[in-house]
Amino acid sequence: MATDAVEKEDEVSCEENNDIDPFTLCEGIPLYHFSMINDLHRAKAYHIAIQQAVSAVREKKESVSVLDVGCGSGLLSMMAARAGSKRVYGCDKAPGMADCARGVVAANSLQGSVKIIPKLSTLISVGDNEANDMLDKADIFVSETFGDDPFSESFLPSLQHAREHLLNDGAIVVPRGICVYARAIESEEILNLNSLPSTQFSGLDITDWNIFSRARWSCRLLDHSFVALTESFQAFEMHWDDDAQPIELKQCVHRDLCAINTGKLHAFVVWYTLDMFQGCPEISTDCNSSAMTGRHWRQAVYFMHEPKHVVKGERLSVSVSLHRDRLFFKSS
Ligand SMILES: C[S@@+](CC[C@H](N)C(=O)[O-])C[C@H]1O[C@@H](n2cnc3c(N)ncnc32)[C@H](O)[C@@H]1O
């Protein structure tokens, strides 16, 4: 009888949950938000940098205005308000997220200084009357729109637009720079997270399913067996603290590398460090970083179209290109 009851309960809950995508909380909000907000290393690094940035502006002017692009839960906006900013504008393009952030801000009694704007940052208007989203341009740009794949959430175009339309000259950017690193690897195990091998399963060929494979994937590198085919190398280094320097949305770098092992080049693995603000702790998404326990970020994996056989000692010419929000790797 007891088993029967449990089975019936299970049936009911399955039916009720039929439409729920397990990876989405609501209105397209990805489930990763819980692990992201629980990543205290991430939160502390932003907290310290925001406090320092607000203090630096307050040394020069009395009232500080902050723009938090992709405010999500509102956490960074509230940190900016608590640090002494007069006005904080947090925007999020996901309406459900912005609604929730508004509630969170009110629950913390910060609605007097934090305004949540339910918009893509590039649609925000600035002007000295209530019809506009922002009353004034911001002195500080804060954003945590960095995925495992560093630029996939369009940080660079958002910053470029904000500099032109939403920020005062000389505005501080948090984080103020990034270093992107990569290394070539062989890993059947990681390859198999995203594709089916050409070997047949007891005579059954299901490789047509590979139409669903993606050029990019994410995983915790150390959870899988792999062979490093090159040392890690720096792909890009960018600094955003000088607004006289344009934001380059298209870049390409070439690296001449030496294969350190023999194997099949299946993919390039990518991680990065964020330089938050002068003298402040960095954020790293490196799997070898000692502080990775309890961390939200994984490593981005870029698969090669065709695995390439590499021999130890061979020279590898690798080019990495950035096109707005995507990275591309080529090796010859
Ligand atoms: C990684 S989550 C942000 C988390 C949040 N800053 C926090 O620390 O809790 C990224 C959010 O940015 C939003 N987003 C990305 N680019 C945006 C843009 N240009 N304007 C508005 N929202 C943006 C997405 O909808 C998403 O909710």
Coordinates of C-alpha atoms in Angstrom, one line a residue, residues 183-187 226-232 257-268 308-314 316:
R183 CA 45.4 25.4 -23.8
A184 CA 44.9 22.7 -26.3
I185 CA 43.8 19.3 -25.0
E186 CA 42.9 15.8 -26.0
S187 CA 39.9 14.4 -24.2
F226 CA 42.4 14.8 -20.5
V227 CA 45.9 15.2 -22.0
A228 CA 47.3 18.7 -22.2
L229 CA 48.8 19.1 -25.7
T230 CA 50.2 22.6 -25.1
E231 CA 51.2 24.7 -22.1
S232 CA 48.5 27.3 -21.2
L257 CA 53.2 26.9 -29.6
C258 CA 55.1 23.7 -29.0
A259 CA 53.2 20.5 -28.5
I260 CA 54.1 19.0 -25.1
N261 CA 52.4 15.7 -25.7
T262 CA 51.3 13.5 -28.6
G263 CA 47.6 13.2 -29.1
K264 CA 44.5 14.3 -30.9
L265 CA 43.7 18.0 -30.6
H266 CA 40.0 17.8 -29.7
A267 CA 39.5 21.2 -28.1
F268 CA 40.9 24.4 -26.6
K308 CA 44.1 17.1 -35.5
H309 CA 46.9 14.7 -34.7
V310 CA 49.7 16.4 -32.8
V311 CA 53.2 15.0 -32.2
K312 CA 55.2 16.0 -29.1
G313 CA 57.7 18.7 -30.0
E314 CA 55.8 19.8 -33.1
L316 CA 51.5 24.6 -33.6

